[in-house]
């Protein structure tokens, strides 16, 4: 007796959601790599870890997804962001354990030591990142969505105001968590912590609203130019 197997249902994913999800995954990893460098906030002597720039992109993308595709989808993207984080930690651990080639040691004096000095402490920065990442981004999505109220909250001014407030609060929390876990005991973190909070809150109020507005328009433009890639599931359930 021949058993008929039904074909899996094809699921259309909006192109804007697909593109923003790809960028989101890259930013989760890049933020950890950039975080090792502390940049000076000219003209002051305050410092900021450079991962802030990638992390603010995560705020913009998650807010854009919450605005267009719903709070539930944005929360799922945040949770799935742990996948590239975990893979980057595993791969870095493997690379650090592998012996360097004789050509690298002979041809680039000091390169191996520099690599190990930076990335040998990479585990602490990356391990601290997921804690701050999860708390701050879920908080950002929650505040951003709650400020929408019962209306659509889709006006440009309303969108910018919600983005600024949600980002400022969530990034202040992120700064305290991340800097403390990643760098406490390594050096005096006072300057870095103050600079981090000031930088993130300021950028959240000045830059993030415009980036979210651009992000929403870009996602809508992508969605209007095609359904995006088609995926299959074995169970027929939506992603």
Steps between C-alpha positions, in 0.01 A plus 500: 500500500645832394496777758444849372727762650371854486742764380620751760323833486698785350528801726556849364718723718481877447818622332545780751485257793745265327758773429475656846534158665821434306647835604387440859689171521820666378471786748466265797845356427665825392398679819707257706811543285480880499439516875865432583607847386411794722465817294542849640196727493655817365530771632469337846715232660205265533521165326253272324537140387475496123245219490243771569475577129403146402273469801306812409436337163346207690270745676398658170438165329303349790285814527438497124395135512271568798339790313434313175479132591394505863648477848493119492714485188748753643534296820564185299774674301666604829494143633629355171783753516662268754579255218768713325629607843545139610662401170745790518605401852547137398702588189720746688570236766600254227725749318679598821567133574646425156880539463620789286681423176881545486451748215287726717748491789800565275344739252291714733684548830266595782182425305423180692557666837279794403224267380508294817522805725182646351296189430625306798284734708231498234307233694423738786377778272286262299374316807392832651336607176211250498384606846493871415377418149198303616391733780543826310354395164195330649452811715536721193237302309263498798523879555481573126189285464330628817543861393300420188191477719172401339580682176733408218766747609612520141535876460855613443515714815342228712737239360805714567390588853430136590834394357690767692340429837521121472859506382618749763358295789612163369849612405560654840420162654717323242800719582491426871463125448755457221782722626478359852503135392757540222760729651459520880829410663701553180529876552311793651171488310363834626600702194388226261168450678415871512610549140305196387175618662541856370587382149219246471232724645612794285514294182165343589340842524677660203575227247281196565165670420618587149651154448176329604301723264741410220489134597119486487493670160775273367319185618175619346679573173654152498163341577337689213759368255446132563388237745857401576647151516281194522570248773373154579418339831470128567198547724324761292514749786598861449844621603 
